[in-house]
Amino acid sequence: MPKGYHDFELSDKSVIRAIVDIGKRKNISLRIAEDGSPEIRIPLGCSLEQAKQVLEKNIAWIKNTQAKMLDRTGLPKTYSDGEKIMLLGEPLTISYITSNEFFKPYIEEGVLKVSVSSFSSPDSVRKQIDAFIADLAFTEIQSCMKKAVELTGLSPDKVTVKPMTSSWGRCISNRHISINSKVIVFDRDYITYVCIHELCHLREMNHSPRFWALVEKSCPDYKAIKQRMK
């Protein structure tokens, strides 16, 4: 079995996708790869069942490490007036605007302006901000995916935009691609790179030299972008 992704069904019936690398080594090792996936390196003769046991034993560590990788996103945490956030690579400040007439949040001169009134609850304000960011992410990611399709000549059967906890994007064997909506914190070149990365998995479902050569063909600066997104 060459190095590649494998889906493991755990005892609680949840499924975890991990990179499995079988090679000449003495011990099993586990790390989190650059794309946020668990990567388990096992010796020749070691079974996938043994690999699953290691993953299951370390599932808390895996989830904690993945969460830390995405914790530096720059998205709202407190949703408070004056909080600093990042969208499309630009620093913004949340500003509550008291108004008797409701308006949807909008960005103006480095400020994300949010409508509030004496009747506004913290939950309603949070929902306003989350809805604005979700809409922005969907629009921008779809636009960047269109550009990435043109650059690579590769096209998925389906694209989903949603918040994810372990990676910036994912491509599965049925040609469905998911892009983490949290990537909206980065500028459009970075979002396009994520789309290119996942599209290239349509041809190479691994991170082999062939895969990275394919990525570089459409995104010559991918190494610098990848480093920034760690």
Tab-separated table of C-alpha atoms in Angstrom, residues 34-210:
chain	number	residue	atom	x	y	z
A	34	GLU	CA	0.571	20.311	6.970
A	35	ASP	CA	-2.989	19.952	5.682
A	36	GLY	CA	-4.220	19.165	9.192
A	37	SER	CA	-4.648	15.435	8.619
A	38	PRO	CA	-3.279	12.881	11.111
A	39	GLU	CA	-0.316	11.112	9.525
A	40	ILE	CA	0.613	7.724	10.920
A	41	ARG	CA	3.913	6.154	9.887
A	42	ILE	CA	4.008	2.398	10.408
A	43	PRO	CA	6.599	-0.344	9.781
A	44	LEU	CA	6.294	-2.939	7.048
A	45	GLY	CA	4.117	-5.779	8.285
A	46	CYS	CA	2.093	-3.549	10.590
A	47	SER	CA	-1.650	-3.864	9.980
A	48	LEU	CA	-4.163	-1.105	9.438
A	49	GLU	CA	-5.967	-2.406	12.530
A	50	GLN	CA	-2.866	-1.610	14.596
A	51	ALA	CA	-2.725	1.822	13.010
A	52	LYS	CA	-6.379	2.385	13.918
A	53	GLN	CA	-5.678	1.471	17.535
A	54	VAL	CA	-2.935	4.098	17.701
A	55	LEU	CA	-5.225	6.722	16.192
A	56	GLU	CA	-8.018	5.865	18.610
A	57	LYS	CA	-5.672	5.990	21.599
A	58	ASN	CA	-4.480	9.444	20.571
A	59	ILE	CA	-7.757	10.927	19.321
A	60	ALA	CA	-7.869	13.621	22.031
A	61	TRP	CA	-4.342	14.763	21.141
A	62	ILE	CA	-5.194	14.741	17.439
A	63	LYS	CA	-8.280	16.931	17.871
A	64	ASN	CA	-6.515	19.301	20.259
A	65	THR	CA	-3.570	19.757	17.899
A	66	GLN	CA	-5.843	20.278	14.899
A	67	ALA	CA	-7.836	22.904	16.804
A	68	LYS	CA	-4.646	24.757	17.728
A	69	MET	CA	-3.604	24.807	14.058
A	70	LEU	CA	-6.786	26.690	13.158
A	71	ASP	CA	-7.006	28.783	16.323
A	72	ARG	CA	-4.976	31.597	14.795
A	73	THR	CA	-7.603	32.368	12.191
A	74	GLY	CA	-8.355	35.945	13.254
A	75	LEU	CA	-12.116	35.330	13.255
A	76	PRO	CA	-14.246	36.871	16.043
A	77	LYS	CA	-13.845	35.260	19.445
A	78	THR	CA	-15.599	37.645	21.840
A	79	TYR	CA	-17.783	39.498	19.275
A	80	SER	CA	-17.293	42.584	21.409
A	81	ASP	CA	-17.290	46.213	20.282
A	82	GLY	CA	-13.705	47.055	19.318
A	83	GLU	CA	-12.518	43.470	18.786
A	84	LYS	CA	-9.797	43.120	16.132
A	85	ILE	CA	-10.411	40.495	13.444
A	86	MET	CA	-9.044	39.594	10.005
A	87	LEU	CA	-10.999	39.123	6.762
A	88	LEU	CA	-9.498	38.687	3.283
A	89	GLY	CA	-6.074	39.445	4.735
A	90	GLU	CA	-7.156	42.860	6.027
A	91	PRO	CA	-7.300	43.795	9.727
A	92	LEU	CA	-10.714	45.043	10.778
A	93	THR	CA	-12.257	46.414	13.957
A	94	ILE	CA	-15.784	45.454	14.973
A	95	SER	CA	-17.806	48.598	15.677
A	96	TYR	CA	-21.331	48.652	17.054
A	97	ILE	CA	-23.463	51.350	15.460
A	98	THR	CA	-26.550	52.285	17.454
A	99	SER	CA	-29.445	52.671	15.055
A	100	ASN	CA	-33.224	52.536	15.205
A	101	GLU	CA	-33.231	51.125	11.674
A	102	PHE	CA	-31.599	47.729	11.176
A	103	PHE	CA	-28.893	47.369	8.528
A	104	LYS	CA	-26.756	44.393	7.599
A	105	PRO	CA	-23.095	44.519	8.685
A	106	TYR	CA	-20.752	46.125	6.173
A	107	ILE	CA	-17.068	47.036	5.903
A	108	GLU	CA	-15.943	50.635	5.608
A	109	GLU	CA	-12.393	51.964	5.998
A	110	GLY	CA	-11.114	49.061	8.057
A	111	VAL	CA	-14.210	48.849	10.237
A	112	LEU	CA	-16.877	46.128	10.318
A	113	LYS	CA	-19.979	48.109	11.220
A	114	VAL	CA	-22.741	46.237	12.999
A	115	SER	CA	-26.241	47.526	13.719
A	116	VAL	CA	-27.360	47.410	17.364
A	117	SER	CA	-30.254	48.829	19.325
A	118	SER	CA	-31.450	48.794	22.911
A	119	PHE	CA	-33.232	45.536	22.074
A	120	SER	CA	-30.171	43.768	20.636
A	121	SER	CA	-29.006	40.706	22.541
A	122	PRO	CA	-25.414	39.396	22.417
A	123	ASP	CA	-26.725	36.331	20.574
A	124	SER	CA	-28.459	38.396	17.875
A	125	VAL	CA	-25.323	40.487	17.329
A	126	ARG	CA	-23.214	37.359	17.063
A	127	LYS	CA	-25.621	35.889	14.507
A	128	GLN	CA	-25.415	39.091	12.433
A	129	ILE	CA	-21.631	38.926	12.318
A	130	ASP	CA	-21.501	35.185	11.656
A	131	ALA	CA	-24.025	35.502	8.812
A	132	PHE	CA	-22.025	38.326	7.222
A	133	ILE	CA	-18.775	36.344	7.403
A	134	ALA	CA	-20.447	33.155	6.110
A	135	ASP	CA	-21.913	34.998	3.107
A	136	LEU	CA	-18.589	36.681	2.393
A	137	ALA	CA	-16.743	33.361	2.622
A	138	PHE	CA	-19.166	31.604	0.279
A	139	THR	CA	-18.969	34.350	-2.349
A	140	GLU	CA	-15.190	34.740	-2.233
A	141	ILE	CA	-14.413	31.015	-2.149
A	142	GLN	CA	-16.713	30.339	-5.097
A	143	SER	CA	-14.972	33.116	-7.032
A	144	CYS	CA	-11.509	31.770	-6.167
A	145	MET	CA	-12.568	28.232	-7.048
A	146	LYS	CA	-13.677	29.428	-10.475
A	147	LYS	CA	-10.258	31.019	-10.975
A	148	ALA	CA	-8.513	27.857	-9.756
A	149	VAL	CA	-10.510	25.709	-12.183
A	150	GLU	CA	-9.390	27.967	-15.029
A	151	LEU	CA	-5.751	27.773	-13.894
A	152	THR	CA	-5.622	24.008	-13.413
A	153	GLY	CA	-8.061	22.783	-16.024
A	154	LEU	CA	-9.478	20.521	-13.312
A	155	SER	CA	-13.103	20.618	-12.220
A	156	PRO	CA	-14.840	18.993	-9.228
A	157	ASP	CA	-18.313	17.482	-9.310
A	158	LYS	CA	-19.328	19.396	-6.196
A	159	VAL	CA	-17.920	22.165	-3.981
A	160	THR	CA	-19.041	22.715	-0.400
A	161	VAL	CA	-18.103	25.697	1.759
A	162	LYS	CA	-18.355	25.039	5.479
A	163	PRO	CA	-16.453	25.560	8.741
A	164	MET	CA	-13.979	22.743	9.357
A	165	THR	CA	-11.807	21.900	12.337
A	166	SER	CA	-8.852	20.010	10.900
A	167	SER	CA	-7.843	21.380	7.506
A	168	TRP	CA	-8.280	24.268	5.068
A	169	GLY	CA	-9.765	21.976	2.453
A	170	ARG	CA	-10.573	18.404	1.602
A	171	CYS	CA	-11.029	16.369	-1.569
A	172	ILE	CA	-12.603	12.934	-1.476
A	173	SER	CA	-12.643	10.158	-4.040
A	174	ASN	CA	-16.105	10.985	-5.397
A	175	ARG	CA	-14.662	14.279	-6.717
A	176	HIS	CA	-16.344	16.341	-4.017
A	177	ILE	CA	-14.316	19.198	-2.564
A	178	SER	CA	-14.940	20.971	0.729
A	179	ILE	CA	-13.296	24.311	1.515
A	180	ASN	CA	-13.027	25.563	5.074
A	181	SER	CA	-14.981	28.822	5.332
A	182	LYS	CA	-12.399	30.022	7.883
A	183	VAL	CA	-9.956	30.526	5.019
A	184	ILE	CA	-11.749	33.870	4.518
A	185	VAL	CA	-9.226	35.385	6.951
A	186	PHE	CA	-6.586	35.145	4.190
A	187	ASP	CA	-6.413	37.231	1.040
A	188	ARG	CA	-7.699	35.945	-2.290
A	189	ASP	CA	-4.336	34.583	-3.493
A	190	TYR	CA	-4.240	32.303	-0.466
A	191	ILE	CA	-7.838	31.186	-0.938
A	192	THR	CA	-7.074	30.434	-4.585
A	193	TYR	CA	-4.077	28.347	-3.480
A	194	VAL	CA	-6.321	26.261	-1.207
A	195	CYS	CA	-8.694	25.689	-4.121
A	196	ILE	CA	-5.808	24.751	-6.434
A	197	HIS	CA	-4.439	22.389	-3.787
A	198	GLU	CA	-7.725	20.516	-3.507
A	199	LEU	CA	-8.317	20.470	-7.262
A	200	CYS	CA	-4.896	18.863	-7.782
A	201	HIS	CA	-6.028	16.035	-5.501
A	202	LEU	CA	-8.508	15.129	-8.228
A	203	ARG	CA	-5.488	13.890	-10.152
A	204	GLU	CA	-3.110	12.967	-7.313
A	205	MET	CA	-4.832	11.817	-4.094
A	206	ASN	CA	-1.617	12.188	-2.089
A	207	HIS	CA	1.181	14.653	-1.341
A	208	SER	CA	3.781	13.085	-3.582
A	209	PRO	CA	6.373	15.062	-5.608
A	210	ARG	CA	4.013	14.673	-8.589
